[in-house]
Structures are given as structure tokens and as C-alpha cells.
Short mmCIF file of C-alpha atoms in Angstrom, two decimals:
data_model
loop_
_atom_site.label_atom_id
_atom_site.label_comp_id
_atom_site.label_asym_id
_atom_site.label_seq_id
_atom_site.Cartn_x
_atom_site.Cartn_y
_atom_site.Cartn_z
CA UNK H 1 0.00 0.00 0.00
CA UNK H 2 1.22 3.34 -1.17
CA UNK H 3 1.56 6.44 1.21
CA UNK H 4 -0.67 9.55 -0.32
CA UNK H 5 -2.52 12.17 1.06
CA UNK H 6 -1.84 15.05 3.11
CA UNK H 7 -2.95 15.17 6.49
CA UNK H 8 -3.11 18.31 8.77
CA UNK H 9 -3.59 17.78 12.64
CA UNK H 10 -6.07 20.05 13.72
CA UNK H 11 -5.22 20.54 17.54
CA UNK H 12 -8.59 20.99 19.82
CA UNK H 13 -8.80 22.10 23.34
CA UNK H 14 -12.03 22.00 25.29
CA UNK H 15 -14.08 21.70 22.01
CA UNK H 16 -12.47 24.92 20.48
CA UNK H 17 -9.91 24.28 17.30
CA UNK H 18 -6.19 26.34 17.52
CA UNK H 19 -5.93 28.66 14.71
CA UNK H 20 -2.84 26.98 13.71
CA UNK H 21 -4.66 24.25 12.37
CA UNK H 22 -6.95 26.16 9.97
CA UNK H 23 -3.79 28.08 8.67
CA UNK H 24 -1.86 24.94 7.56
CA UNK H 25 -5.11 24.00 5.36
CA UNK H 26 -4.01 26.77 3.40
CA UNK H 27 -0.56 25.70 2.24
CA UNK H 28 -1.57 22.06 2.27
CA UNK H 29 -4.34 22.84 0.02
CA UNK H 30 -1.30 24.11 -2.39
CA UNK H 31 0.76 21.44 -1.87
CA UNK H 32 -2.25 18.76 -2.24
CA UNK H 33 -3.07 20.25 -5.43
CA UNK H 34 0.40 20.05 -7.04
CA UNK H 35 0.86 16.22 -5.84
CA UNK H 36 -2.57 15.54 -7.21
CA UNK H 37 -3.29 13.95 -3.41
CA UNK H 38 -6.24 14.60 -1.40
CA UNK H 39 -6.26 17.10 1.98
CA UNK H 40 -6.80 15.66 4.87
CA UNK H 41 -7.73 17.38 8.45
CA UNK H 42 -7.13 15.22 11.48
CA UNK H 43 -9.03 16.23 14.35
CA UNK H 44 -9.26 14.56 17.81
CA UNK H 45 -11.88 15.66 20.74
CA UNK H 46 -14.67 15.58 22.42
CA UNK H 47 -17.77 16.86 20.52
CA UNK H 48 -16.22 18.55 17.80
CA UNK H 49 -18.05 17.58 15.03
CA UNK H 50 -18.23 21.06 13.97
CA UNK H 51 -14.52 21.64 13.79
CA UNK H 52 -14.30 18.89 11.16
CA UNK H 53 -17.18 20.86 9.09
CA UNK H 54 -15.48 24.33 9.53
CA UNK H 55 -11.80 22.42 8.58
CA UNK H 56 -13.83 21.28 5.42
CA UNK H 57 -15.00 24.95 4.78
CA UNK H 58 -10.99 25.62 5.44
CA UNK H 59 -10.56 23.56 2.18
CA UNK H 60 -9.99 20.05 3.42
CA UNK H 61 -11.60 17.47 1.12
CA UNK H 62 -11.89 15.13 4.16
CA UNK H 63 -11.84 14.97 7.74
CA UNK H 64 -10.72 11.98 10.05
CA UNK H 65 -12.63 12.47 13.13
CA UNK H 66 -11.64 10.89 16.48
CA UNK H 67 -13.75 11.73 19.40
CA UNK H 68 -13.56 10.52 23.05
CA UNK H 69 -13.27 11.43 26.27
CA UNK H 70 -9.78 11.14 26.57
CA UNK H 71 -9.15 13.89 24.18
CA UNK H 72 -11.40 16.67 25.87
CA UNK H 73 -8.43 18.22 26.93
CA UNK H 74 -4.64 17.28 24.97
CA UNK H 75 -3.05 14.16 26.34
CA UNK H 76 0.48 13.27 25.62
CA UNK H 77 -0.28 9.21 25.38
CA UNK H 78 -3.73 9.51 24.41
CA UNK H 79 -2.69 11.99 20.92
CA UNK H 80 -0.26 10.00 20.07
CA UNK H 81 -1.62 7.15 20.44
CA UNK H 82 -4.79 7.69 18.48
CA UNK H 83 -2.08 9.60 15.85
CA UNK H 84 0.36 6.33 15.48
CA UNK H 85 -3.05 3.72 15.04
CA UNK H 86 -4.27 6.39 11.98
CA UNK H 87 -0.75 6.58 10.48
CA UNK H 88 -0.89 2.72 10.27
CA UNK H 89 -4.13 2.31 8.86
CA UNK H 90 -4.02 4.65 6.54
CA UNK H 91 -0.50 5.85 5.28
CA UNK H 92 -0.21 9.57 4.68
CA UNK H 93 2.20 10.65 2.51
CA UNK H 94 2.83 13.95 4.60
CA UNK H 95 1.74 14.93 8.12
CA UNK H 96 1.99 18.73 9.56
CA UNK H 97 1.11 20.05 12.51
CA UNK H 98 1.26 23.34 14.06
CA UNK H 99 4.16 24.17 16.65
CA UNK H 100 2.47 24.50 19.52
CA UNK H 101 2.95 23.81 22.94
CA UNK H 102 1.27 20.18 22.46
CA UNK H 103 1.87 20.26 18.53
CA UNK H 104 5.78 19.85 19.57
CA UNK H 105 5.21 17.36 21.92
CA UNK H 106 2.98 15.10 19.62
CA UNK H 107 4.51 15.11 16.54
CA UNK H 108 8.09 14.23 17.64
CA UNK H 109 6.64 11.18 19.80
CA UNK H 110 4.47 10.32 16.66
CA UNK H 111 7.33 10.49 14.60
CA UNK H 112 9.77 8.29 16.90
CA UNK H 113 7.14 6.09 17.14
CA UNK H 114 6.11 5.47 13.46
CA UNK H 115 10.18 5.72 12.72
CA UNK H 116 10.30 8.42 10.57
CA UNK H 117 12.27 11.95 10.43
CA UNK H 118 9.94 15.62 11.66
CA UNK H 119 11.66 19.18 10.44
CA UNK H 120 10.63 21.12 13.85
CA UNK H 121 9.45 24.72 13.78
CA UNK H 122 9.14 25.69 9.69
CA UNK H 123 8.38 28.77 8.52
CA UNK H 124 7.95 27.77 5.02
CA UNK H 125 6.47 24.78 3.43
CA UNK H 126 6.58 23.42 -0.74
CA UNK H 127 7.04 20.30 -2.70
CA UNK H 128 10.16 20.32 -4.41
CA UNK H 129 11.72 19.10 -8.29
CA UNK H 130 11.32 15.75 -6.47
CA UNK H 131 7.50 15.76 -5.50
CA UNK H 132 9.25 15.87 -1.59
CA UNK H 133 8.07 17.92 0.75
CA UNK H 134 11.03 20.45 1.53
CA UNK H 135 10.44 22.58 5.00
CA UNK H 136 12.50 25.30 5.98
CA UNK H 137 13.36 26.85 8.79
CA UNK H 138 15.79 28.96 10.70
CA UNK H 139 19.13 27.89 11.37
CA UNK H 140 22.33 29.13 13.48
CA UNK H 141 19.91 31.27 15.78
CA UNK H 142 18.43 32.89 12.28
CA UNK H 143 21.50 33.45 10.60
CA UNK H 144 20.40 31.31 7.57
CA UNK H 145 17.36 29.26 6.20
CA UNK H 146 17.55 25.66 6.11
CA UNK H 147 15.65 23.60 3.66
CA UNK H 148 15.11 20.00 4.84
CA UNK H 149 13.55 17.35 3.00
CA UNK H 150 12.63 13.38 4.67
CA UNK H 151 13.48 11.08 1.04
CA UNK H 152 14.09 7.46 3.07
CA UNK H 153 10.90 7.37 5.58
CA UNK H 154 7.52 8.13 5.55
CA UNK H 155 5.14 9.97 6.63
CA UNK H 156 7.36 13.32 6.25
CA UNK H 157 6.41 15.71 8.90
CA UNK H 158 6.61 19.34 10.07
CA UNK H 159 5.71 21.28 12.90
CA UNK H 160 4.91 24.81 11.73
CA UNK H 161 4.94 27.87 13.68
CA UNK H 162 1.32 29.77 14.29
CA UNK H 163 0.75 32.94 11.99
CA UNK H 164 3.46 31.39 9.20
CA UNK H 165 0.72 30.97 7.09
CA UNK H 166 -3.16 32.91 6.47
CA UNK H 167 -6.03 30.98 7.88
CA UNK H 168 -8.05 30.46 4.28
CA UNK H 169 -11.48 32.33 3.23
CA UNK H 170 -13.98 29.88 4.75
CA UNK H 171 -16.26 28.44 1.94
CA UNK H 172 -19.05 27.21 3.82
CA UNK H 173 -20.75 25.99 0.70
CA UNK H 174 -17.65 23.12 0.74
CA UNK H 175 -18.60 19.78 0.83
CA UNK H 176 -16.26 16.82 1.99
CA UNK H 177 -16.45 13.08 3.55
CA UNK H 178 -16.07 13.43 7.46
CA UNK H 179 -14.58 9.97 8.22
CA UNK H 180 -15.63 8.59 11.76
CA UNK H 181 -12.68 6.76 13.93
CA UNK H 182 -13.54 4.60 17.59
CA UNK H 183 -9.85 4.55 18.79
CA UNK H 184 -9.67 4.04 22.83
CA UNK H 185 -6.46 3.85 24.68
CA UNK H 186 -6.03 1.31 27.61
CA UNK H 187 -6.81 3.78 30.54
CA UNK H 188 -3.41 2.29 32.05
CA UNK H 189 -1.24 2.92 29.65
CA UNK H 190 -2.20 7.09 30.45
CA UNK H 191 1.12 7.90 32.21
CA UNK H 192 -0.11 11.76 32.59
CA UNK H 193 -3.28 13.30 34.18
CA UNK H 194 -4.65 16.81 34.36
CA UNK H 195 -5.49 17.60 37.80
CA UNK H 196 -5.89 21.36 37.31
CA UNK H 197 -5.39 24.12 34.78
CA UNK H 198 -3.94 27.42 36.16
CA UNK H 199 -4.52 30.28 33.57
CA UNK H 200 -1.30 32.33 33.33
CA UNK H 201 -0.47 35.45 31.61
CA UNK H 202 0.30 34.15 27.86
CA UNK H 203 -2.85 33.16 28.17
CA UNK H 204 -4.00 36.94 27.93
CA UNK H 205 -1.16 38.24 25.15
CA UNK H 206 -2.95 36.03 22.46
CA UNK H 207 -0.36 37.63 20.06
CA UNK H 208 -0.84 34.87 16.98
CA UNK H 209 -4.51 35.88 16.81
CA UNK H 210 -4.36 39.60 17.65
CA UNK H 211 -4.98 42.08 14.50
CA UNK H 212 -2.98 44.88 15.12
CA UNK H 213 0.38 44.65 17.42
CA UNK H 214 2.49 47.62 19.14
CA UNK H 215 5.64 46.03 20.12
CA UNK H 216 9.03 47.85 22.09
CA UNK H 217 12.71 47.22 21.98
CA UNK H 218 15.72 47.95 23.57
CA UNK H 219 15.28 51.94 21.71
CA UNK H 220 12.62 52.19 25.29
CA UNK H 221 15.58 52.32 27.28
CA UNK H 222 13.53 51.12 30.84
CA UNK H 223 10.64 48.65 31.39
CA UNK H 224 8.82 51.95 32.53
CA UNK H 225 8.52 53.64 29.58
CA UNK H 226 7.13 50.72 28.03
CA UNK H 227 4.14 52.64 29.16
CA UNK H 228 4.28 54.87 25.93
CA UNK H 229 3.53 51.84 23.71
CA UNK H 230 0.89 50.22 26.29
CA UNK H 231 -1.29 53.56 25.88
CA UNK H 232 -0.15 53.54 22.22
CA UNK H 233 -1.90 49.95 21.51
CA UNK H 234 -4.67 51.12 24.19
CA UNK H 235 -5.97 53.82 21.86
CA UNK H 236 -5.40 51.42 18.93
CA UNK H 237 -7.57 48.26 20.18
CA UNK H 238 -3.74 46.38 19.75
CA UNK H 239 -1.81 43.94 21.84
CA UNK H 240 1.30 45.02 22.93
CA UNK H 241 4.69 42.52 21.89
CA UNK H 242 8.14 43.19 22.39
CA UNK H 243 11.73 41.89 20.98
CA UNK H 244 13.79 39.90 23.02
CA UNK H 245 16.24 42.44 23.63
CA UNK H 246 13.38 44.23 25.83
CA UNK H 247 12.44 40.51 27.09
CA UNK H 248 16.13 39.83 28.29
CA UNK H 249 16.28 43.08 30.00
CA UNK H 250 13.51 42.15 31.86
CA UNK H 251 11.09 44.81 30.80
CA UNK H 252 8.49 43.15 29.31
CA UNK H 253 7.34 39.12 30.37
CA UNK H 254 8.71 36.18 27.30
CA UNK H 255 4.66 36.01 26.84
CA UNK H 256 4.99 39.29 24.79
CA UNK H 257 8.01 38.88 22.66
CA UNK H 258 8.03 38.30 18.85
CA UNK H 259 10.40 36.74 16.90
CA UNK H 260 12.68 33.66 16.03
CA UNK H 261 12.78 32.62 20.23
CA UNK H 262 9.07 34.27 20.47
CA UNK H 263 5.85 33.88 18.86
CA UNK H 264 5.46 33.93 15.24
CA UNK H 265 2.40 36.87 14.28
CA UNK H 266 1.16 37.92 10.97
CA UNK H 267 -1.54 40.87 11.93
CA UNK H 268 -2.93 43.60 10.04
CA UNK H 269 -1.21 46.02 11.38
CA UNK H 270 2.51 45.67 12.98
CA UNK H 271 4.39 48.95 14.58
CA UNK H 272 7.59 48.61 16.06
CA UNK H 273 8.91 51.22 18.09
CA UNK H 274 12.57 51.09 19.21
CA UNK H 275 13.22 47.96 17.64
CA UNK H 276 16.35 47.59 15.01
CA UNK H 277 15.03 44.73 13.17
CA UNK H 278 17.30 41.97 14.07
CA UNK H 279 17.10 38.74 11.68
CA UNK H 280 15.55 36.94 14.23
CA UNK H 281 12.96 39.62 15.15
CA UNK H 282 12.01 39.56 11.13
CA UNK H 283 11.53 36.29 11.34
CA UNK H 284 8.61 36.83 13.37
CA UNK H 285 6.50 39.74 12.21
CA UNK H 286 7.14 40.00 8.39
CA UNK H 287 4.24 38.30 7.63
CA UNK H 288 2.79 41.33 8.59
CA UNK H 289 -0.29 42.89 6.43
CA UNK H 290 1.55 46.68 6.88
CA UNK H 291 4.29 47.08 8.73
CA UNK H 292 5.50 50.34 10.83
CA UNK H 293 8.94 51.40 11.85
CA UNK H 294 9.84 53.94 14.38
CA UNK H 295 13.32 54.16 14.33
CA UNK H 296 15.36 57.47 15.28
CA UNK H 297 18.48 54.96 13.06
CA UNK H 298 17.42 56.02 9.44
CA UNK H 299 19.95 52.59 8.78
CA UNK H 300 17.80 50.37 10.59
CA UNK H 301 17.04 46.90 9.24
CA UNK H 302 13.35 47.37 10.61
CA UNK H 303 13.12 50.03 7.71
CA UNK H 304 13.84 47.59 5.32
CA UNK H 305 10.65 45.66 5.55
CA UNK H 306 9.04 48.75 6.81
CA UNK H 307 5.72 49.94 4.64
CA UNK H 308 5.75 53.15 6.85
CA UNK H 309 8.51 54.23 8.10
CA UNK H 310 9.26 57.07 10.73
CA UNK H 311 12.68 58.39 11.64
CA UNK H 312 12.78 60.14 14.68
CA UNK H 313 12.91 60.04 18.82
CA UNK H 314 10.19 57.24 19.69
CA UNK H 315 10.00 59.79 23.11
CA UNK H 316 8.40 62.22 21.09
CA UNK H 317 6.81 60.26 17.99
CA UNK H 318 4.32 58.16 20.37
CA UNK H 319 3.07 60.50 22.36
CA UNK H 320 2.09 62.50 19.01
CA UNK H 321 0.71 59.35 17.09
CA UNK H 322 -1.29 58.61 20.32
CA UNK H 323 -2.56 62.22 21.07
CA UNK H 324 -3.57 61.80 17.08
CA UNK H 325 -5.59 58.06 17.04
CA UNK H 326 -7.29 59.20 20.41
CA UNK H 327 -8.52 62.39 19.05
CA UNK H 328 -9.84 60.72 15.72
CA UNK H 329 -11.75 58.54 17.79
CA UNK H 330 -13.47 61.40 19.20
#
């Protein structure tokens, strides 16, 4: 039996799908196309029927659909479990999943288990001269792009970082076969139990998701005048992120920061004020709809992927641009 297909694991939590998921329907849709193979979501839950219908409207032409207790909330043995039994039975010819949390714990223990090779945190995804799929990513902390490709073993999978790619236009008119699995792990061999969930900060910067972004570097000079771009994304309805220089210094909590080490975002709007636009910042944010520089270094890298840029003393340029969205407003 052949491998085919392209599967893309649709992480749940609680009934609700990650956004991650939906976004990788969008280059496996591409890549589906070109290898003449079908796309295929994977989702595993509890009720969430309706996650496999919205993954079809995502442009999935079918939708293996595992639902159980044991995946209300993500389990380490149960996920891969149910992951390794589908692999077996039905022999994808790629698997992706998005680099979360739990998307980089399942896919490397799926991929150990089912011996085959996983390219870890991509930021860009194709099928190469040789119909393989090549994933690349940063290497030598950002310094250059690797392009890695899995010819021996199969499945080939990726983990791919959240806001790499645009969630598609849902077509709800889709149609597509949702494909019903009963897999049930021996309760026994569940090594790991939730007992409680404490909600933490990174829960509230929900930076992959937000639509506009003010983010600060090391050009703030103190973790208190971070306040300038706080009442900067105030006025703006934004969510405030932050390079890791201003992370290392201690200014700003990791939940906020951007980048290669950070969280991958692609909103509508981007401004970065005080940041020089390191390669491993880029990495993060370029996906950006419109980008905005505030720089008072007219040679700043930031300006080079800059739609808008400003060159002057971020002191004096935020205050202004905040005074000016807050009196538009009204």
C-alpha cells in the first residue's frame, strides 16, 4: 500500500480548534493540489463535530474524526496514540502540525514512534523538483534558512509555527467526507493526568490571533517607559509585543516577545517602536499585512521591511501618534 494524502492535525482544546490548524489548510491545500493527493484534516476531541465541518469549509476534502473522552483536553499518550493507530491504517504521505505547545510534543513522539524523520518549527512549506516535501526553517539562531527534506521514511512531517501561514477564506458551501474513527487507549497505559489548569499570563497576550500589534525594543531604554507603547496599543484596540532584547532586559514578560525565540504573528497592522530589526525579530513579524517602523536609526534593518517608516525620537513620535488616534476617535 502506497503512502498519499496530506494530512493536517487540527489541535482541539475543550471543544475549540487552535488557529494553527486552519492556517496549515491553506498551504496544504497548495501542496495537495500540485501532488494531485487529497487534503486531509485530522481532528481529535470531544464533541467537535463542527470543527471537522469548519476544517472542510478551510478547504480540506476530508476529515478523520476521532472523538472521546480522553481527548477533551490534549493528552500526551492519548494523541499520540490515536495519531500512530491512523498513520498505520491509513499511510499519509505527509503529516503537519502546528508548533504549539502540544503540537511539539505530539509530533516528535508520533514520529519516533512510526520511525520516521519531523523538520521542527518551519516557517515555510513546498514540494520540491522531487514531489518531496522540503520545510524550511531557521538555522544558526536565524543566521540562515535551512531547507530540509525526509526522502528514506515516511510519513514526512513538520511542525509549523502559528501565523506562518493565512487561515483560508472559509467556503461554507464546501462539501467533503467526514470519516468517523472509535480509537480508545487502555486507561493504564495514560502515564499523565490533568489535575488542574492554572490560567497564566500568555494566556491573555494572544499575540498569533491579535490584528494589530504595538511592540518595544531595547530603543525604550527602561521597562517603565514601556508605558508609551501600552497607551499607544490602548488607543489602537492592539496587543502590545516586544523583541527579546526588551524581554532579556527584563522589561516586558517572554509572553509578549516576537520573533525567532518568540511567537510567530502575521496581523494587520505591525508597529515597532525602538526595535532595530534583528534577523531573528524579522523572522517573526514579516508576515505582517503593513508594517511600521519607528526608528530614530534612518539605517535600521526594521526600515527595510518597513511599509511606513518614521525616523525620529520614539520619546516624542508616540506620544504624538497617540494624542492623534485618540482624538480621531473622538
Amino acid at each position: 500500500m502506497e503512502y498519499k494524502n496530506l494530512w493536517v492535525y487540527i489541535e482541539t482544546d475543550e471543544g475549540a480548534a487552535k488557529n494553527v490548524g486552519y492556517e496549515l489548510l491553506n498551504p496544504g491545500r497548495r501542496m495537495a493540489d500540485k501532488l494531485g493527493q487529497e487534503l486531509v484534516a485530522v481532528v481529535l476531541g470531544k464533541d467537535v463535530e463542527h470543527v471537522a465541518r469548519q476544517a472542510i469549509a478551510y478547504g480540506a476534502d476530508k476529515v478523520i474524526l476521532v472523538e472521546g473522552e480522553e481527548y477533551a483536553t490534549y493528552n500526551t499518550d492519548a494523541q499520540t496514540y490515536a495519531m500512530v493507530e491512523l498513520i498505520g491504517k491509513y499511510r499519509p504521505f505527509i503529516v503537519l502540525y502546528g508548533a504549539t505547545n502540544n503540537g511539539r510534543d505530539v509530533g516528535p513522539r508520533v514520529a519516533c514512534s512510526v520511525r520516521t524523520g519531523l523538520t521542527a518549527d518551519c516557517t515555510g512549506l513546498d514540494i520540491d523538483e522531487n514531489g518531496l516535501l522540503a520545510s524550511t526553517r531557521p538555522a544558526f539562531g536565524g543566521n540562515l534558512m535551512a531547507t530540509i527534506s525526509c526522502p528514506d521514511h515516511r510519513p514526512q512531517m513538520s511542525t509549523v509555527r502559528a501565523g506562518v501561514f493565512k487561515k483560508p477564506a472559509a467556503d461554507e458551501s464546501r462539501t467533503g467526507e467526514i470519516v468517523r474513527e472509535e480509537i480508545h487507549i487502555d486507561p493504564a497505559k495514560v502515564r499523565v493526568h490533568l489535575l488542574e489548569r492554572v490560567k497564566e499570563v500568555a494566556e491573555a497576550v494572544n499575540l498569533e490571533e491579535a490584528e494589530i500589534i504595538v511592540s518595544g525594543g531595547r530603543g525604550l531604554k527602561s521597562a517603565e517607559n514601556f508605558h508609551l507603547v501600552r497607551e499607544l496599543a490602548d488607543a489602537l484596540g492592539a496587543t502590545v509585543g516586544a523583541s527579546r532584547a526588551a524581554v532579556d532586559a527584563g522589561w516586558i514578560p517572554h509572553a509578549h516577545q516576537v520573533g525567532q525565540t518568540g511567537k510567530t504573528v502575521a496581523p494587520k497592522v505591525y508597529i515597532a517602536c525602538g526595535i532595530s530589526g534583528a534577523i531573528q525579530h524579522l523572522a517573526g513579524m514579516s508576515g505582517s499585512d503593513t508594517i511600521v517602523a519607528i526608528n530614530k536609526d534612518p539605517d535600521a534593518p526594521i526600515f527595510s521591511v518597513a511599509d511606513y517608516g518614521i525616523v525620529g525620537d520614539l520619546f516624542e513620535v508616540l506620544p504624538a501618534l497617540t494624542a492623534a488616534v485618540r482624538a480621531k476617535k473622538g
